[in-house]
CSV table of C-alpha atoms in Angstrom, one decimal:
chain,number,residue,atom,x,y,z
A,1,MET,CA,20.4,18.5,56.9
A,2,LEU,CA,21.1,14.8,56.3
A,3,GLU,CA,17.9,14.5,54.2
A,4,GLU,CA,19.0,17.5,52.3
A,5,LYS,CA,22.4,16.1,51.6
A,6,SER,CA,20.9,12.7,50.6
A,7,SER,CA,18.5,14.4,48.2
A,8,SER,CA,21.3,16.6,46.8
A,9,GLY,CA,23.4,13.5,46.4
A,10,GLU,CA,20.5,11.8,44.5
A,11,ALA,CA,20.1,14.8,42.3
A,12,GLN,CA,23.8,14.9,41.6
A,13,SER,CA,23.8,11.3,40.6
A,14,LYS,CA,20.9,11.8,38.3
A,15,ARG,CA,22.8,14.8,36.7
A,16,ASP,CA,26.0,12.6,36.3
A,17,ASN,CA,23.9,9.8,34.7
A,18,HIS,CA,22.4,12.2,32.3
A,19,ARG,CA,25.8,13.5,31.3
A,20,SER,CA,27.1,9.8,30.9
A,21,GLY,CA,25.2,9.4,27.7
A,22,THR,CA,24.0,5.9,28.7
A,23,PRO,CA,20.4,4.3,28.7
A,24,ALA,CA,20.6,4.8,32.4
A,25,GLY,CA,21.3,8.5,31.9
A,26,VAL,CA,18.2,8.8,29.5
A,27,GLN,CA,16.1,6.9,32.2
A,28,ALA,CA,17.5,9.3,34.8
A,29,LEU,CA,16.5,12.4,32.7
A,30,ALA,CA,13.1,11.0,32.2
A,31,SER,CA,12.7,10.2,35.9
A,32,LEU,CA,13.5,13.8,36.7
A,33,LEU,CA,11.0,15.1,34.1
A,34,MET,CA,8.4,12.8,35.6
A,35,GLU,CA,8.9,14.3,39.0
A,36,LEU,CA,8.4,17.8,37.4
A,37,GLN,CA,5.5,17.0,35.2
A,38,PRO,CA,3.8,13.9,36.8
A,39,SER,CA,0.7,14.3,34.7
A,40,SER,CA,2.6,14.4,31.3
A,41,ASP,CA,3.1,11.4,29.1
A,42,GLY,CA,6.3,12.5,27.4
A,43,PRO,CA,8.8,11.7,30.2
A,44,GLN,CA,6.9,8.3,30.7
A,45,ILE,CA,7.4,7.3,27.0
A,46,LEU,CA,11.1,8.4,27.1
A,47,ALA,CA,11.5,6.4,30.4
A,48,ALA,CA,9.8,3.3,28.9
A,49,ASP,CA,12.3,3.5,26.1
A,50,ALA,CA,15.2,3.7,28.4
A,51,LEU,CA,14.0,0.9,30.5
A,52,TYR,CA,13.6,-1.2,27.4
A,53,GLN,CA,17.3,-0.5,26.5
A,54,LEU,CA,18.3,-1.6,30.0
A,55,GLY,CA,16.5,-4.9,29.5
A,56,ARG,CA,13.8,-4.1,32.0
A,57,VAL,CA,11.0,-5.0,29.5
A,58,GLU,CA,8.1,-5.6,32.0
A,59,GLU,CA,8.7,-2.3,33.7
A,60,ALA,CA,8.9,-0.6,30.2
A,61,TYR,CA,5.4,-2.1,29.3
A,62,ARG,CA,3.8,-1.2,32.6
A,63,LEU,CA,5.0,2.4,32.2
A,64,LEU,CA,3.9,2.5,28.6
A,65,LEU,CA,0.5,1.2,29.5
A,66,ALA,CA,0.2,3.8,32.2
A,67,ALA,CA,0.7,6.6,29.7
A,68,GLY,CA,-2.5,7.9,28.2
A,69,THR,CA,-3.1,9.6,24.8
A,70,PRO,CA,-1.2,12.9,25.0
A,71,ASN,CA,-2.6,16.2,24.2
A,72,LEU,CA,-0.6,17.1,21.1
A,73,ARG,CA,-1.4,20.7,21.5
A,74,ALA,CA,0.1,21.2,24.9
A,75,PRO,CA,3.1,23.4,24.5
A,76,VAL,CA,4.8,22.0,27.7
A,77,LEU,CA,4.6,18.5,26.3
A,78,ALA,CA,5.7,19.6,22.9
A,79,ARG,CA,8.8,21.2,24.5
A,80,GLU,CA,9.5,18.0,26.4
A,81,ARG,CA,9.5,16.0,23.2
A,82,THR,CA,11.8,18.4,21.6
A,83,ALA,CA,14.0,18.3,24.7
A,84,ALA,CA,14.0,14.4,24.6
A,85,GLY,CA,15.0,14.4,20.8
A,86,ALA,CA,17.7,16.8,21.5
A,87,HIS,CA,18.9,14.7,24.4
A,88,LEU,CA,19.0,11.6,22.3
A,89,CYS,CA,20.8,13.4,19.5
A,90,GLN,CA,23.5,14.5,22.2
A,91,VAL,CA,23.7,11.0,23.5
A,92,PHE,CA,24.0,9.2,20.1
A,93,GLY,CA,25.3,11.9,17.9
A,94,GLN,CA,23.3,13.8,15.1
A,95,GLU,CA,23.6,10.9,12.8
A,96,PRO,CA,24.1,7.8,14.9
A,97,ARG,CA,25.5,4.8,13.1
A,98,ASP,CA,23.8,2.2,15.3
A,99,ALA,CA,20.4,1.2,13.8
A,100,VAL,CA,18.7,0.9,17.1
A,101,ALA,CA,19.8,4.5,18.1
A,102,GLN,CA,18.5,5.7,14.7
A,103,ALA,CA,15.2,4.1,15.3
A,104,ARG,CA,14.9,5.6,18.7
A,105,LEU,CA,15.4,9.1,17.3
A,106,GLY,CA,12.8,8.1,14.7
A,107,VAL,CA,10.2,7.6,17.4
A,108,MET,CA,11.0,11.2,18.7
A,109,GLU,CA,10.6,12.6,15.1
A,110,ALA,CA,7.3,10.8,14.8
A,111,TRP,CA,6.1,12.5,18.0
A,112,GLN,CA,7.2,15.8,16.3
A,113,GLN,CA,5.1,14.8,13.3
A,114,ASN,CA,8.3,14.6,11.1
A,115,TYR,CA,7.0,11.2,9.6
A,116,CYS,CA,9.1,10.9,6.6
A,117,SER,CA,12.4,11.2,8.5
A,118,ALA,CA,10.9,9.0,11.3
A,119,ALA,CA,10.1,6.3,8.6
A,120,ARG,CA,13.6,6.4,7.2
A,121,ARG,CA,15.2,6.0,10.7
A,122,LEU,CA,12.9,3.2,11.7
A,123,SER,CA,13.6,1.4,8.5
A,124,LYS,CA,17.3,1.1,9.5
A,125,LEU,CA,16.4,-1.7,11.8
A,126,SER,CA,17.2,-5.1,10.3
A,127,GLU,CA,14.8,-8.0,10.1
A,128,LYS,CA,16.1,-9.6,13.4
A,129,ASP,CA,15.4,-6.4,15.2
A,130,LEU,CA,11.5,-6.7,14.4
A,131,PRO,CA,10.7,-7.1,18.2
A,132,ILE,CA,12.5,-3.8,18.8
A,133,LEU,CA,10.6,-2.1,15.9
A,134,ASP,CA,7.4,-3.4,17.3
A,135,PHE,CA,8.2,-2.1,20.7
A,136,LEU,CA,9.1,1.4,19.4
A,137,LEU,CA,6.0,1.5,17.2
A,138,ALA,CA,4.0,0.8,20.4
A,139,LEU,CA,5.3,4.0,21.8
A,140,LEU,CA,3.3,5.9,19.3
A,141,PRO,CA,-0.5,6.5,19.4
A,142,PHE,CA,-2.6,5.1,16.7
A,143,ASN,CA,-2.7,8.2,14.5
A,144,HIS,CA,1.2,8.7,14.7
A,145,ARG,CA,1.7,5.0,13.6
A,146,LYS,CA,-0.8,5.5,10.8
A,147,CYS,CA,1.1,8.6,9.4
A,148,THR,CA,4.3,6.9,9.9
A,149,ALA,CA,3.1,4.0,7.8
A,150,GLN,CA,1.8,6.1,5.1
A,151,ALA,CA,5.1,8.1,4.9
A,152,ALA,CA,7.0,4.8,4.9
A,153,ALA,CA,5.0,3.5,2.1
A,154,GLN,CA,5.3,6.7,0.0
A,155,GLU,CA,9.0,6.7,0.5
A,156,ALA,CA,9.2,3.0,-0.6
A,157,SER,CA,7.4,3.9,-3.9
A,158,SER,CA,9.8,6.6,-4.6
A,159,VAL,CA,13.0,4.4,-3.9
A,160,SER,CA,11.5,1.5,-5.9
A,161,LEU,CA,11.3,3.6,-9.0
A,162,CYS,CA,15.1,3.9,-8.8
A,163,GLY,CA,15.4,0.2,-8.3
A,164,GLN,CA,16.5,0.4,-4.7
A,165,TRP,CA,14.4,-2.7,-3.8
A,166,ASP,CA,16.2,-3.5,-0.5
A,167,GLN,CA,15.6,0.0,0.8
A,168,ALA,CA,11.9,-0.1,-0.3
A,169,LEU,CA,11.5,-3.5,1.5
A,170,ALA,CA,12.8,-2.0,4.8
A,171,LEU,CA,10.5,0.8,4.5
A,172,LEU,CA,7.4,-1.3,3.7
A,173,THR,CA,8.3,-3.6,6.6
A,174,VAL,CA,7.8,-0.4,8.9
A,175,ALA,CA,4.5,0.2,7.2
A,176,VAL,CA,3.3,-3.3,7.7
A,177,GLN,CA,4.4,-3.6,11.3
A,178,ALA,CA,2.8,-0.2,12.0
A,179,GLU,CA,-0.5,-0.8,10.3
A,180,GLY,CA,-0.4,-3.9,8.1
A,181,HIS,CA,-3.5,-5.6,9.5
A,182,LEU,CA,-5.5,-2.6,8.6
A,183,LYS,CA,-3.9,-1.7,5.2
A,184,PRO,CA,-3.5,-4.8,2.9
A,185,GLN,CA,-2.2,-2.5,0.3
A,186,TYR,CA,1.2,-2.4,2.4
A,187,LEU,CA,1.4,-6.2,2.3
A,188,ARG,CA,0.7,-6.1,-1.5
A,189,GLN,CA,3.6,-3.6,-1.9
A,190,ARG,CA,5.9,-5.6,0.2
A,191,ALA,CA,5.1,-8.8,-1.6
A,192,ALA,CA,6.1,-7.1,-4.9
A,193,CYS,CA,9.3,-6.2,-3.4
A,194,PHE,CA,10.0,-9.7,-2.2
A,195,ALA,CA,9.1,-10.9,-5.8
A,196,GLN,CA,11.5,-8.3,-7.4
A,197,LEU,CA,14.3,-9.6,-5.0
A,198,GLY,CA,13.5,-13.3,-5.9
A,199,LEU,CA,12.2,-13.9,-2.5
A,200,HIS,CA,9.0,-15.6,-3.7
A,201,GLU,CA,8.3,-17.7,-0.5
A,202,ARG,CA,8.1,-14.4,1.3
A,203,ALA,CA,6.0,-12.9,-1.2
A,204,ILE,CA,3.5,-15.8,-1.0
A,205,SER,CA,3.3,-15.4,2.7
A,206,ASP,CA,2.2,-11.8,2.5
A,207,LEU,CA,-0.2,-12.5,-0.3
A,208,ASP,CA,-1.7,-15.3,1.7
A,209,LYS,CA,-2.6,-12.7,4.4
A,210,VAL,CA,-4.0,-10.3,1.7
A,211,ILE,CA,-6.1,-13.1,0.1
A,212,GLN,CA,-7.4,-14.5,3.3
A,213,GLY,CA,-8.8,-11.0,3.9
A,214,HIS,CA,-10.8,-10.9,0.6
A,215,GLY,CA,-14.4,-10.2,1.5
A,216,ARG,CA,-13.7,-9.1,5.0
A,217,ALA,CA,-14.0,-5.5,6.3
A,218,SER,CA,-10.2,-5.0,5.8
A,219,GLY,CA,-10.0,-6.7,2.5
A,220,SER,CA,-11.3,-6.1,-1.0
A,221,ASP,CA,-14.7,-7.1,-2.7
A,222,ASP,CA,-13.6,-5.9,-6.0
A,223,PRO,CA,-13.3,-8.9,-8.4
A,224,LYS,CA,-10.6,-7.1,-10.4
A,225,ILE,CA,-8.3,-6.6,-7.3
A,226,ARG,CA,-9.0,-10.1,-6.0
A,227,ALA,CA,-8.0,-11.5,-9.4
A,228,GLU,CA,-4.8,-9.5,-9.4
A,229,ASP,CA,-3.8,-10.7,-5.9
A,230,LEU,CA,-4.4,-14.4,-7.1
A,231,CYS,CA,-2.4,-13.7,-10.2
A,232,ARG,CA,0.6,-12.2,-8.2
A,233,ARG,CA,0.5,-15.2,-5.8
A,234,GLY,CA,0.2,-17.6,-8.7
A,235,ARG,CA,3.3,-16.2,-10.4
A,236,SER,CA,5.4,-16.7,-7.2
A,237,LEU,CA,4.0,-20.1,-6.8
A,238,VAL,CA,5.1,-21.1,-10.2
A,239,LEU,CA,8.6,-19.7,-9.7
A,240,CYS,CA,8.6,-21.8,-6.4
A,241,SER,CA,7.9,-24.9,-8.5
A,242,LYS,CA,4.4,-25.2,-6.9
A,243,GLU,CA,2.5,-25.3,-10.2
A,244,GLY,CA,-0.6,-27.2,-8.8
A,245,ALA,CA,-1.5,-24.4,-6.3
A,246,ALA,CA,-0.5,-21.8,-8.8
A,247,LEU,CA,-3.0,-23.2,-11.4
A,248,GLU,CA,-5.8,-23.1,-8.9
A,249,ASP,CA,-5.0,-19.5,-8.3
A,250,PHE,CA,-5.0,-18.6,-12.0
A,251,THR,CA,-8.2,-20.5,-12.7
A,252,GLN,CA,-9.9,-18.8,-9.8
A,253,ALA,CA,-8.7,-15.4,-11.1
A,254,LEU,CA,-10.0,-16.1,-14.6
A,255,ASN,CA,-13.5,-16.8,-13.1
A,256,LEU,CA,-13.4,-13.6,-11.1
A,257,HIS,CA,-12.1,-11.2,-13.9
A,258,ARG,CA,-11.0,-12.6,-17.1
A,259,ASP,CA,-9.5,-9.4,-18.7
A,260,GLN,CA,-7.6,-8.3,-15.6
A,261,THR,CA,-6.1,-11.9,-15.3
A,262,ILE,CA,-5.0,-12.1,-18.8
A,263,GLN,CA,-3.4,-8.6,-18.5
A,264,CYS,CA,-1.5,-9.7,-15.2
A,265,VAL,CA,-0.4,-12.9,-17.0
A,266,GLU,CA,1.0,-10.9,-19.9
A,267,ALA,CA,2.8,-8.6,-17.7
A,268,GLY,CA,4.1,-11.5,-15.5
A,269,LEU,CA,4.8,-15.1,-16.7
A,270,GLY,CA,3.4,-14.5,-20.2
A,271,GLY,CA,0.6,-16.4,-21.9
A,272,PRO,CA,2.8,-19.2,-23.6
A,273,HIS,CA,4.7,-20.0,-20.3
A,274,LEU,CA,1.5,-20.3,-18.2
A,275,ALA,CA,-0.3,-22.3,-20.9
A,276,GLU,CA,2.6,-24.9,-20.7
A,277,CYS,CA,1.9,-25.0,-17.0
A,278,PHE,CA,-1.8,-25.7,-17.7
A,279,LEU,CA,-0.9,-28.3,-20.2
A,280,ARG,CA,1.3,-30.3,-17.7
A,281,GLY,CA,-1.5,-30.1,-15.1
A,282,ALA,CA,-4.1,-31.2,-17.6
A,283,LEU,CA,-1.9,-34.1,-18.8
A,284,GLN,CA,-1.6,-35.3,-15.2
A,285,HIS,CA,-5.3,-35.2,-14.7
A,286,TYR,CA,-5.9,-36.9,-18.0
A,287,GLY,CA,-3.4,-39.7,-17.1
A,288,GLU,CA,-5.4,-40.1,-13.7
A,289,GLN,CA,-8.7,-40.2,-15.8
A,290,GLN,CA,-9.9,-37.1,-14.0
A,291,LEU,CA,-11.2,-35.7,-17.2
A,292,THR,CA,-13.4,-33.0,-15.7
A,293,LYS,CA,-10.4,-31.4,-14.0
A,294,ALA,CA,-8.2,-32.0,-17.1
A,295,TRP,CA,-11.0,-30.2,-19.2
A,296,THR,CA,-11.0,-27.1,-16.7
A,297,LEU,CA,-7.3,-26.7,-16.9
A,298,ILE,CA,-7.4,-27.1,-20.7
A,299,GLU,CA,-9.9,-24.4,-21.1
A,300,SER,CA,-8.0,-22.0,-18.6
A,301,GLY,CA,-4.8,-22.6,-20.7
A,302,LEU,CA,-6.4,-21.8,-24.0
A,303,THR,CA,-7.9,-18.7,-22.4
A,304,VAL,CA,-4.4,-17.3,-21.7
A,305,ASP,CA,-2.9,-18.6,-24.9
A,306,GLY,CA,-5.4,-19.7,-27.6
A,307,GLU,CA,-2.6,-20.7,-30.1
A,308,ASN,CA,-1.1,-23.7,-27.9
A,309,ALA,CA,-1.4,-26.7,-30.3
A,310,GLU,CA,-0.7,-29.2,-27.7
A,311,LEU,CA,-3.6,-28.0,-25.5
A,312,ARG,CA,-5.9,-28.0,-28.6
A,313,ARG,CA,-5.0,-31.6,-29.4
A,314,LEU,CA,-5.5,-32.6,-25.8
A,315,ARG,CA,-9.0,-30.8,-25.7
A,316,ALA,CA,-10.1,-32.8,-28.8
A,317,ARG,CA,-8.9,-36.1,-27.3
A,318,VAL,CA,-10.9,-35.4,-23.9
A,319,LYS,CA,-13.8,-34.3,-26.1
A,320,ARG,CA,-13.9,-37.7,-27.7
A,321,GLU,CA,-13.6,-39.6,-24.6
A,322,VAL,CA,-16.1,-37.7,-22.5
A,323,ALA,CA,-19.8,-37.9,-23.3
A,324,ILE,CA,-21.2,-35.4,-20.9
A,325,PRO,CA,-23.2,-32.8,-22.6
A,326,CYS,CA,-22.5,-30.0,-20.2
A,327,ILE,CA,-18.8,-30.2,-21.1
A,328,VAL,CA,-18.9,-31.2,-24.8
A,329,ASN,CA,-20.6,-28.4,-26.6
């Protein structure tokens, strides 16, 4: 009898917690589901999220690691996810104002394969909440993360057409965190957002990762794409007053794919502007008597703007001073 009362009291306590609408209540609900369906992963995932909210991070990760890949066709598990999502809506409201609560609902929507809505909810998290975003994305199996990333990138493309760059940036951060190391394109898209917002140091950081991957399995072997990446980074480097590194990027881009580089320059800094940068770099090398380096920059500058008179004069001066047949034609 005492055992029955004790068991009854524990059950009542769990029901009270469930009604309380707290993380402890969510964890209690998940515990009950785990008792009823010990072989299912849905309750374990819900419990892991609740434990994380309660600050019990190590327990959450252990529980998460114990959960295997779920059978998405299992109707029982599908109902559990629906029930879990409904419960979170009940706890936080249909449209919770708290960004973390929105993101948790986003995880449930991703489980239900509603990836567009999931991406929008997850994007509510601010930059300081990236550890939370990473944790929530870890609750999803690879294929769900991949689909969520795709949905986030597509939504970002749509909102950027309307000039909503901040919103696009948040969505692309979801895509990058979900699958960025496998999809350099998401880093490229986010770098473009950073550049539009004038955050060129951040753009450079993303493009560094993309360019480091050139030639690798996850990168690109296409000279045209590689040249475009270098031009994008070069533009941001110029706007960050790092002309030396920028000229290296543009020179390398010209060697990879001349026509694509010229097209990128015309769409970005413009040929005359970049030619002035090449002129300053060439004059510096000329003053240091590094004539071969000066010649390289002069030729690159005249490639992007053949009408630059100062570069032409400097070219003639270097030609007179250098007696190396492979340089002087």
